[in-house]
GROMACS .gro file of C-alpha atoms in nm:
model
  411
    1MET     CA    1   1.518  15.474  -9.217
    2ARG     CA    2   1.539  15.316  -9.577
    3LEU     CA    3   1.274  15.133  -9.732
    4LEU     CA    4   1.298  14.798  -9.848
    5ILE     CA    5   1.385  14.704 -10.165
    6LEU     CA    6   1.046  14.531 -10.357
    7ILE     CA    7   1.284  14.466 -10.674
    8ILE     CA    8   1.629  14.379 -10.692
    9LEU     CA    9   1.893  14.437 -11.013
   10VAL     CA   10   2.186  14.315 -11.022
   11PHE     CA   11   2.439  14.321 -11.239
   12PRO     CA   12   2.774  14.132 -11.253
   13LEU     CA   13   2.902  14.408 -11.509
   14ALA     CA   14   2.705  14.604 -11.715
   15VAL     CA   15   2.744  14.891 -11.978
   16ILE     CA   16   2.415  15.052 -12.070
   17ALA     CA   17   2.419  15.375 -12.298
   18GLN     CA   18   2.184  15.643 -12.222
   19THR     CA   19   2.041  15.478 -11.905
   20SER     CA   20   1.695  15.556 -11.763
   21ASN     CA   21   1.619  15.423 -11.425
   22LYS     CA   22   1.213  15.396 -11.392
   23GLY     CA   23   1.201  15.152 -11.123
   24THR     CA   24   1.436  14.979 -10.856
   25LEU     CA   25   1.818  14.935 -10.928
   26TYR     CA   26   2.042  14.795 -10.666
   27VAL     CA   27   2.445  14.735 -10.695
   28SER     CA   28   2.544  14.469 -10.422
   29GLU     CA   29   2.886  14.459 -10.250
   30GLY     CA   30   3.138  14.316 -10.509
   31THR     CA   31   2.950  14.404 -10.812
   32GLU     CA   32   3.044  14.667 -11.071
   33PHE     CA   33   2.803  14.897 -11.275
   34SER     CA   34   2.860  15.158 -11.552
   35THR     CA   35   2.714  15.414 -11.748
   36VAL     CA   36   2.866  15.513 -12.055
   37GLU     CA   37   2.636  15.830 -12.155
   38ARG     CA   38   2.387  16.004 -11.913
   39PHE     CA   39   2.270  15.829 -11.655
   40ASN     CA   40   1.900  15.968 -11.540
   41ASN     CA   41   1.739  15.843 -11.223
   42LEU     CA   42   1.391  15.897 -11.284
   43GLU     CA   43   1.120  16.048 -11.063
   44TYR     CA   44   1.004  15.765 -10.788
   45ALA     CA   45   1.309  15.534 -10.927
   46GLU     CA   46   1.521  15.392 -10.667
   47PHE     CA   47   1.916  15.358 -10.684
   48TYR     CA   48   2.109  15.198 -10.460
   49ASN     CA   49   2.493  15.118 -10.445
   50ASP     CA   50   2.685  14.873 -10.217
   51GLY     CA   51   2.925  14.739 -10.487
   52GLU     CA   52   3.134  14.978 -10.737
   53SER     CA   53   2.939  15.241 -11.009
   54PHE     CA   54   3.152  15.398 -11.251
   55ILE     CA   55   2.963  15.706 -11.408
   56TYR     CA   56   3.169  15.829 -11.739
   57SER     CA   57   2.901  16.102 -11.817
   58HIS     CA   58   2.625  16.309 -11.678
   59PHE     CA   59   2.412  16.174 -11.368
   60ASN     CA   60   2.076  16.293 -11.290
   61ASN     CA   61   1.898  16.206 -11.015
   62ASP     CA   62   1.466  16.276 -10.981
   63GLY     CA   63   1.415  15.996 -10.733
   64VAL     CA   64   1.629  15.821 -10.450
   65VAL     CA   65   1.972  15.738 -10.471
   66ASP     CA   66   2.096  15.594 -10.178
   67PHE     CA   67   2.307  15.293 -10.018
   68TYR     CA   68   2.275  15.064  -9.754
   69GLY     CA   69   2.620  14.913  -9.632
   70GLU     CA   70   2.941  15.067  -9.590
   71THR     CA   71   3.107  14.968  -9.933
   72GLY     CA   72   2.988  15.138 -10.222
   73THR     CA   73   3.219  15.367 -10.438
   74THR     CA   74   3.063  15.605 -10.711
   75ARG     CA   75   3.380  15.712 -10.941
   76PHE     CA   76   3.254  16.039 -11.142
   77THR     CA   77   3.532  15.956 -11.433
   78GLY     CA   78   3.548  16.071 -11.796
   79ASN     CA   79   3.721  16.274 -12.048
   80ASN     CA   80   3.433  16.539 -12.111
   81LEU     CA   81   3.237  16.778 -11.889
   82GLN     CA   82   3.024  16.615 -11.654
   83GLN     CA   83   2.708  16.787 -11.536
   84ILE     CA   84   2.543  16.629 -11.186
   85SER     CA   85   2.226  16.768 -11.133
   86GLY     CA   86   1.894  16.668 -11.024
   87GLY     CA   87   1.605  16.750 -10.837
   88GLU     CA   88   1.671  16.515 -10.503
   89ALA     CA   89   1.944  16.447 -10.297
   90SER     CA   90   2.183  16.193 -10.405
   91TYR     CA   91   2.329  16.005 -10.096
   92PHE     CA   92   2.656  15.819 -10.164
   93TYR     CA   93   2.903  15.615  -9.908
   94ASN     CA   94   3.229  15.641 -10.147
   95VAL     CA   95   3.272  15.900 -10.419
   96ILE     CA   96   3.603  15.916 -10.678
   97PHE     CA   97   3.621  16.235 -10.882
   98GLU     CA   98   3.866  16.171 -11.181
   99ASN     CA   99   3.846  16.363 -11.489
  100ASN     CA  100   4.114  16.561 -11.626
  101SER     CA  101   3.910  16.704 -11.949
  102GLU     CA  102   3.972  17.073 -11.749
  103ALA     CA  103   4.033  17.224 -11.475
  104ALA     CA  104   3.629  17.194 -11.368
  105PRO     CA  105   3.522  16.901 -11.529
  106PHE     CA  106   3.237  16.848 -11.266
  107GLN     CA  107   2.962  17.071 -11.284
  108LEU     CA  108   2.722  17.046 -10.988
  109SER     CA  109   2.351  17.147 -10.986
  110GLY     CA  110   2.208  16.884 -10.772
  111ASP     CA  111   2.253  16.790 -10.413
  112ILE     CA  112   2.504  16.517 -10.280
  113HIS     CA  113   2.570  16.404  -9.939
  114ILE     CA  114   2.876  16.172  -9.867
  115ALA     CA  115   2.873  15.953  -9.598
  116GLY     CA  116   3.234  15.799  -9.601
  117GLU     CA  117   3.511  15.938  -9.809
  118SER     CA  118   3.531  16.166 -10.096
  119ASN     CA  119   3.875  16.130 -10.317
  120PHE     CA  120   3.931  16.442 -10.523
  121PHE     CA  121   4.187  16.257 -10.726
  122GLN     CA  122   4.162  16.503 -11.008
  123GLY     CA  123   3.946  16.785 -11.163
  124VAL     CA  124   3.756  17.059 -10.995
  125VAL     CA  125   3.384  17.020 -10.831
  126ASP     CA  126   3.223  17.369 -10.945
  127ASN     CA  127   2.878  17.415 -10.739
  128ASP     CA  128   2.977  17.794 -10.746
  129ASN     CA  129   2.836  17.852 -11.098
  130TYR     CA  130   2.564  17.608 -11.155
  131GLY     CA  131   2.417  17.615 -10.764
  132GLY     CA  132   2.442  17.278 -10.664
  133SER     CA  133   2.518  17.179 -10.314
  134PHE     CA  134   2.839  16.962 -10.149
  135THR     CA  135   2.774  16.800  -9.811
  136PHE     CA  136   2.965  16.574  -9.580
  137GLY     CA  137   2.799  16.351  -9.334
  138GLU     CA  138   2.959  16.336  -8.943
  139THR     CA  139   3.240  16.125  -9.001
  140ALA     CA  140   3.269  16.161  -9.372
  141GLY     CA  141   3.648  16.291  -9.505
  142HIS     CA  142   3.877  16.364  -9.799
  143THR     CA  143   4.148  16.290 -10.004
  144ASN     CA  144   4.365  16.416 -10.247
  145THR     CA  145   4.267  16.790 -10.224
  146SER     CA  146   4.510  16.992 -10.396
  147ASN     CA  147   4.491  17.338 -10.667
  148ALA     CA  148   4.380  17.063 -10.926
  149SER     CA  149   4.092  16.926 -10.765
  150HIS     CA  150   3.898  17.071 -10.480
  151VAL     CA  151   3.499  17.223 -10.457
  152ASP     CA  152   3.485  17.552 -10.624
  153GLY     CA  153   3.179  17.680 -10.386
  154HIS     CA  154   2.993  17.598 -10.087
  155VAL     CA  155   3.053  17.315  -9.855
  156ILE     CA  156   2.874  17.178  -9.582
  157HIS     CA  157   2.950  16.955  -9.271
  158TYR     CA  158   2.709  16.820  -9.050
  159GLY     CA  159   2.812  16.714  -8.682
  160THR     CA  160   3.073  16.750  -8.416
  161GLU     CA  161   3.368  16.586  -8.577
  162ASP     CA  162   3.703  16.807  -8.650
  163PHE     CA  163   3.673  16.916  -9.030
  164LYS     CA  164   3.866  17.056  -9.288
  165PHE     CA  165   3.680  17.164  -9.580
  166PRO     CA  166   3.793  17.110  -9.922
  167ILE     CA  167   3.732  17.454 -10.069
  168GLY     CA  168   3.923  17.693 -10.332
  169ASP     CA  169   3.859  17.957 -10.599
  170GLY     CA  170   4.045  18.066 -10.908
  171GLY     CA  171   4.243  17.736 -10.956
  172PHE     CA  172   4.362  17.758 -10.587
  173TYR     CA  173   4.252  17.497 -10.239
  174ARG     CA  174   4.250  17.732  -9.974
  175PHE     CA  175   4.059  17.519  -9.664
  176ALA     CA  176   3.926  17.660  -9.374
  177GLY     CA  177   3.908  17.416  -9.074
  178THR     CA  178   3.655  17.365  -8.746
  179ALA     CA  179   3.798  17.179  -8.426
  180GLU     CA  180   3.570  16.933  -8.261
  181MET     CA  181   3.229  17.089  -8.105
  182GLU     CA  182   2.983  16.957  -7.849
  183ASN     CA  183   2.662  17.069  -7.986
  184THR     CA  184   2.499  16.790  -8.232
  185ASN     CA  185   2.319  17.028  -8.428
  186SER     CA  186   2.597  17.197  -8.561
  187ILE     CA  187   2.626  17.250  -8.953
  188VAL     CA  188   2.855  17.438  -9.097
  189GLU     CA  189   2.909  17.558  -9.433
  190ALA     CA  190   3.197  17.752  -9.531
  191LYS     CA  191   3.325  17.905  -9.908
  192TYR     CA  192   3.646  18.012 -10.000
  193TYR     CA  193   3.704  18.362 -10.215
  194LEU     CA  194   3.981  18.421 -10.433
  195GLU     CA  195   3.863  18.811 -10.417
  196ASN     CA  196   3.910  19.172 -10.235
  197SER     CA  197   3.673  19.174  -9.970
  198ASP     CA  198   3.719  19.546  -9.977
  199ALA     CA  199   3.438  19.665 -10.194
  200LEU     CA  200   3.155  19.479  -9.968
  201TYR     CA  201   3.347  19.476  -9.629
  202PRO     CA  202   3.514  19.836  -9.641
  203HIS     CA  203   3.897  19.776  -9.516
  204ASP     CA  204   3.929  20.086  -9.356
  205LEU     CA  205   3.651  20.024  -9.125
  206ARG     CA  206   3.848  19.816  -8.842
  207SER     CA  207   3.976  19.767  -8.509
  208GLU     CA  208   4.228  20.036  -8.413
  209PHE     CA  209   4.541  19.799  -8.368
  210VAL     CA  210   4.422  19.589  -8.712
  211GLU     CA  211   4.737  19.750  -8.939
  212ILE     CA  212   4.668  19.514  -9.252
  213ILE     CA  213   4.369  19.344  -9.423
  214ASN     CA  214   4.415  19.055  -9.646
  215LYS     CA  215   4.318  19.218 -10.004
  216ASN     CA  216   4.347  18.916 -10.215
  217GLU     CA  217   4.082  18.667 -10.031
  218TYR     CA  218   3.797  18.582  -9.771
  219TRP     CA  219   3.637  18.297  -9.632
  220ALA     CA  220   3.230  18.301  -9.538
  221ILE     CA  221   3.194  18.048  -9.280
  222GLU     CA  222   2.851  18.005  -9.089
  223ASN     CA  223   2.674  17.784  -8.855
  224ILE     CA  224   2.382  17.723  -9.021
  225GLY     CA  225   2.245  17.458  -8.720
  226ASP     CA  226   2.282  17.556  -8.359
  227SER     CA  227   2.544  17.865  -8.333
  228GLU     CA  228   2.802  17.810  -8.100
  229GLU     CA  229   3.178  17.881  -8.008
  230THR     CA  230   3.453  17.699  -8.206
  231PHE     CA  231   3.803  17.707  -8.309
  232ILE     CA  232   3.867  17.787  -8.660
  233SER     CA  233   4.132  17.753  -8.870
  234LEU     CA  234   4.239  17.935  -9.211
  235SER     CA  235   4.489  17.847  -9.432
  236TRP     CA  236   4.742  18.096  -9.646
  237ASN     CA  237   4.927  18.056  -9.965
  238ASP     CA  238   5.250  18.238 -10.102
  239GLU     CA  239   5.066  18.271 -10.435
  240THR     CA  240   4.749  18.439 -10.269
  241THR     CA  241   4.805  18.571  -9.960
  242PRO     CA  242   4.944  18.904  -9.982
  243SER     CA  243   5.321  18.909  -9.887
  244GLU     CA  244   5.268  19.200  -9.653
  245ILE     CA  245   5.057  19.002  -9.446
  246LEU     CA  246   5.316  18.700  -9.440
  247ALA     CA  247   5.622  18.890  -9.365
  248THR     CA  248   5.831  18.765  -9.055
  249PRO     CA  249   5.761  18.789  -8.776
  250ARG     CA  250   5.435  18.602  -8.840
  251GLU     CA  251   5.390  18.440  -8.461
  252GLU     CA  252   5.266  18.750  -8.327
  253ALA     CA  253   5.118  18.963  -8.606
  254ILE     CA  254   4.918  18.756  -8.806
  255HIS     CA  255   4.555  18.722  -8.667
  256ILE     CA  256   4.211  18.643  -8.823
  257VAL     CA  257   3.990  18.915  -8.824
  258ARG     CA  258   3.571  18.898  -8.879
  259TRP     CA  259   3.345  19.136  -9.027
  260ASP     CA  260   3.117  19.232  -8.779
  261GLU     CA  261   2.778  19.322  -8.868
  262MET     CA  262   2.646  19.472  -8.575
  263GLU     CA  263   2.955  19.718  -8.526
  264ASN     CA  264   3.010  19.786  -8.919
  265ARG     CA  265   3.352  19.682  -8.916
  266TRP     CA  266   3.631  19.424  -8.897
  267VAL     CA  267   3.698  19.323  -8.571
  268ASP     CA  268   4.017  19.130  -8.461
  269GLU     CA  269   3.959  18.765  -8.318
  270GLY     CA  270   4.359  18.682  -8.244
  271GLY     CA  271   4.550  18.409  -8.388
  272ILE     CA  272   4.749  18.122  -8.340
  273VAL     CA  273   5.008  18.084  -8.610
  274ASN     CA  274   5.146  17.720  -8.739
  275ASN     CA  275   5.406  17.781  -9.016
  276ALA     CA  276   5.445  17.434  -9.042
  277ASN     CA  277   5.109  17.345  -9.140
  278GLN     CA  278   5.063  17.714  -9.291
  279THR     CA  279   4.755  17.816  -9.080
  280VAL     CA  280   4.586  18.065  -8.833
  281SER     CA  281   4.348  17.952  -8.589
  282THR     CA  282   4.139  18.143  -8.294
  283MET     CA  283   3.844  18.072  -8.105
  284VAL     CA  284   3.496  18.279  -8.228
  285ASP     CA  285   3.179  18.279  -8.099
  286LYS     CA  286   3.017  18.430  -8.398
  287PHE     CA  287   3.035  18.326  -8.729
  288GLY     CA  288   3.034  18.543  -9.056
  289VAL     CA  289   3.342  18.680  -9.348
  290PHE     CA  290   3.694  18.587  -9.225
  291THR     CA  291   3.997  18.647  -9.355
  292LEU     CA  292   4.394  18.716  -9.248
  293ALA     CA  293   4.532  19.055  -9.119
  294ARG     CA  294   4.854  19.204  -8.991
  295ILE     CA  295   4.813  19.324  -8.632
  296ASN     CA  296   5.052  19.640  -8.481
  297GLU     CA  297   4.996  19.535  -8.100
  298VAL     CA  298   5.299  19.745  -7.985
  299SER     CA  299   5.176  20.084  -8.071
  300VAL     CA  300   4.813  20.032  -7.939
  301ILE     CA  301   4.783  19.822  -7.670
  302PRO     CA  302   4.719  20.062  -7.361
  303CYS     CA  303   5.002  19.888  -7.132
  304GLN     CA  304   5.217  19.627  -7.212
  305ILE     CA  305   5.092  19.250  -7.145
  306ALA     CA  306   5.332  18.999  -7.081
  307VAL     CA  307   5.231  18.619  -7.126
  308TYR     CA  308   5.437  18.381  -6.963
  309ASN     CA  309   5.296  18.070  -7.135
  310ALA     CA  310   5.506  17.793  -6.931
  311VAL     CA  311   5.297  17.616  -6.664
  312THR     CA  312   5.504  17.375  -6.441
  313PRO     CA  313   5.263  17.327  -6.130
  314ASN     CA  314   5.493  17.159  -5.894
  315GLY     CA  315   5.470  17.407  -5.589
  316ASP     CA  316   5.818  17.507  -5.631
  317GLY     CA  317   5.699  17.898  -5.666
  318VAL     CA  318   5.828  17.891  -6.079
  319ASN     CA  319   5.556  17.911  -6.308
  320ASP     CA  320   5.300  17.706  -6.097
  321TYR     CA  321   5.009  17.881  -6.285
  322PHE     CA  322   4.970  18.076  -6.618
  323SER     CA  323   5.097  18.407  -6.562
  324ILE     CA  324   4.995  18.774  -6.728
  325THR     CA  325   5.107  19.086  -6.611
  326SER     CA  326   5.109  19.441  -6.733
  327GLY     CA  327   5.399  19.601  -6.611
  328ALA     CA  328   5.341  19.895  -6.319
  329SER     CA  329   4.975  19.929  -6.417
  330ASN     CA  330   4.743  19.678  -6.343
  331THR     CA  331   4.447  19.824  -6.514
  332CYS     CA  332   4.462  19.607  -6.836
  333THR     CA  333   4.438  19.317  -6.645
  334GLU     CA  334   4.104  19.412  -6.456
  335ASN     CA  335   3.803  19.196  -6.543
  336ILE     CA  336   3.997  18.952  -6.810
  337THR     CA  337   3.870  18.686  -6.974
  338VAL     CA  338   4.052  18.359  -7.026
  339GLU     CA  339   4.017  18.053  -7.187
  340VAL     CA  340   4.237  17.738  -7.227
  341TYR     CA  341   4.167  17.481  -7.460
  342ASN     CA  342   4.348  17.123  -7.505
  343ARG     CA  343   4.476  17.005  -7.899
  344TRP     CA  344   4.144  16.912  -8.001
  345GLY     CA  345   3.961  17.225  -7.949
  346VAL     CA  346   3.794  17.109  -7.594
  347LYS     CA  347   3.762  17.379  -7.334
  348VAL     CA  348   3.945  17.287  -6.978
  349PHE     CA  349   3.939  17.628  -6.790
  350GLU     CA  350   3.718  17.930  -6.780
  351THR     CA  351   3.708  18.282  -6.608
  352ASP     CA  352   3.629  18.625  -6.667
  353ASN     CA  353   3.802  18.734  -6.376
  354TYR     CA  354   4.142  18.584  -6.391
  355GLY     CA  355   4.401  18.663  -6.135
  356GLU     CA  356   4.148  18.753  -5.867
  357GLN     CA  357   4.073  18.538  -5.586
  358GLY     CA  358   4.303  18.273  -5.676
  359ASP     CA  359   4.122  18.209  -6.010
  360LEU     CA  360   4.396  18.098  -6.167
  361PHE     CA  361   4.515  17.854  -6.451
  362ASP     CA  362   4.735  17.592  -6.287
  363GLY     CA  363   4.690  17.269  -6.474
  364TYR     CA  364   4.342  17.145  -6.356
  365SER     CA  365   4.026  17.164  -6.570
  366ARG     CA  366   3.744  17.378  -6.480
  367GLY     CA  367   3.511  17.418  -6.819
  368ARG     CA  368   3.346  17.182  -7.019
  369LEU     CA  369   3.590  16.887  -6.959
  370ASN     CA  370   3.569  16.868  -6.602
  371VAL     CA  371   3.310  17.106  -6.438
  372ASN     CA  372   3.408  16.974  -6.080
  373GLY     CA  373   3.758  17.116  -6.155
  374ASN     CA  374   3.941  16.851  -5.952
  375GLU     CA  375   4.144  16.660  -6.229
  376GLN     CA  376   4.499  16.741  -6.316
  377LEU     CA  377   4.539  16.809  -6.712
  378PRO     CA  378   4.808  16.591  -6.862
  379SER     CA  379   5.124  16.731  -6.973
  380GLY     CA  380   5.096  16.897  -7.390
  381THR     CA  381   5.044  17.161  -7.545
  382TYR     CA  382   4.738  17.381  -7.493
  383PHE     CA  383   4.586  17.700  -7.614
  384TYR     CA  384   4.484  18.018  -7.455
  385ILE     CA  385   4.262  18.316  -7.529
  386LEU     CA  386   4.271  18.614  -7.370
  387LYS     CA  387   4.033  18.920  -7.386
  388PHE     CA  388   3.936  19.227  -7.217
  389ASP     CA  389   3.807  19.576  -7.304
  390TYR     CA  390   3.983  19.924  -7.283
  391SER     CA  391   3.884  20.279  -7.345
  392VAL     CA  392   4.023  20.417  -7.662
  393GLY     CA  393   3.897  20.770  -7.607
  394ASN     CA  394   3.540  20.952  -7.658
  395GLN     CA  395   3.387  20.734  -7.402
  396GLU     CA  396   3.420  20.448  -7.694
  397ILE     CA  397   3.540  20.057  -7.566
  398ASP     CA  398   3.751  19.829  -7.775
  399THR     CA  399   3.839  19.508  -7.723
  400PHE     CA  400   4.221  19.311  -7.691
  401LYS     CA  401   4.218  18.938  -7.819
  402LYS     CA  402   4.507  18.740  -7.788
  403ALA     CA  403   4.549  18.368  -7.851
  404GLY     CA  404   4.881  18.170  -7.837
  405TYR     CA  405   5.013  17.850  -7.706
  406LEU     CA  406   5.041  17.728  -7.356
  407TYR     CA  407   5.278  17.464  -7.230
  408LEU     CA  408   5.213  17.271  -6.950
  409ASN     CA  409   5.430  16.984  -6.791
  410ALA     CA  410   5.213  16.801  -6.478
  411ASN     CA  411   5.489  16.597  -6.359
   0.00000   0.00000   0.00000
């Protein structure tokens, strides 16, 4: 709950040099406020913005920076470097970053929180080198992200909504994304590194069927709230992602891999490739360090898995359920785990003994969407994840994970 203002100062249009706020400053809706030189919100001072505030130079907050309505916009705009600093977090509704003085003109050492929209019009916000934090609220978003305008460093997102992290490094915007979560206490933090991960996470320590690991880049994605499984997406770019990773065919060969601290190696997390969006997505139940990899499925899978991803549950005996076969031997399909998700990342079906005792996906939900399992799902595109363990010799067990599209025609 925000405190009531004891003193209200309204500026129809003010241009103030070297502004230091000692009391309570309120910019009402429809009102403009601007500072040419450094704005310093002192300890115990309060600055509330429901109008439009122009910050042309440095911004420091050691008191309260907040808003009341959902109308305020703070514009960081200038022709020189702008430092955003302070010992207290600054809460903004909308923010616009517009500064073309150099590639990374915004030096963020303070903490800023966005509740509405962040418009990355021009200029990189650098908190990687200055130690600040950039946080988006539950329904906050961003626009105009590009190589020329994003966050170079950590970005945090609170809540359950889908979110694309506006992160990059070295002059490249390379987003990661998470799908809708159930847990309202979810707090996800993401950062992109335009660096070879091999020195920290050796590429020769990897699952048997991981053939090539991205040597140019990686992402760190952590749920610093309550952990849960979620869809994540990683982007690729011809300018940064190695050509051997992007070689065709892509759909079956590009996966997401994660460095597993317990196993001390890279493990395969599967992958669904979207060529139009240049992303690879999969469901994960653990967070950490991720990157893209090339998978050699043919030579290492212990038997030939075939997935028939069209489901038409009309009772004609053809594609009435999601079919998974393994040729003459059925050893690979014993105790197989299958999960099906809708396009919003909500689980609609799950089982750990697929195919046994009629436990098959036939277009009806069993999972988060409908625990009773008596609701027919609408026609459309879904995602599946299948996993099973198998022996690789010397009493060692590995896990095979595959992700892909599933097409349901319920008519």
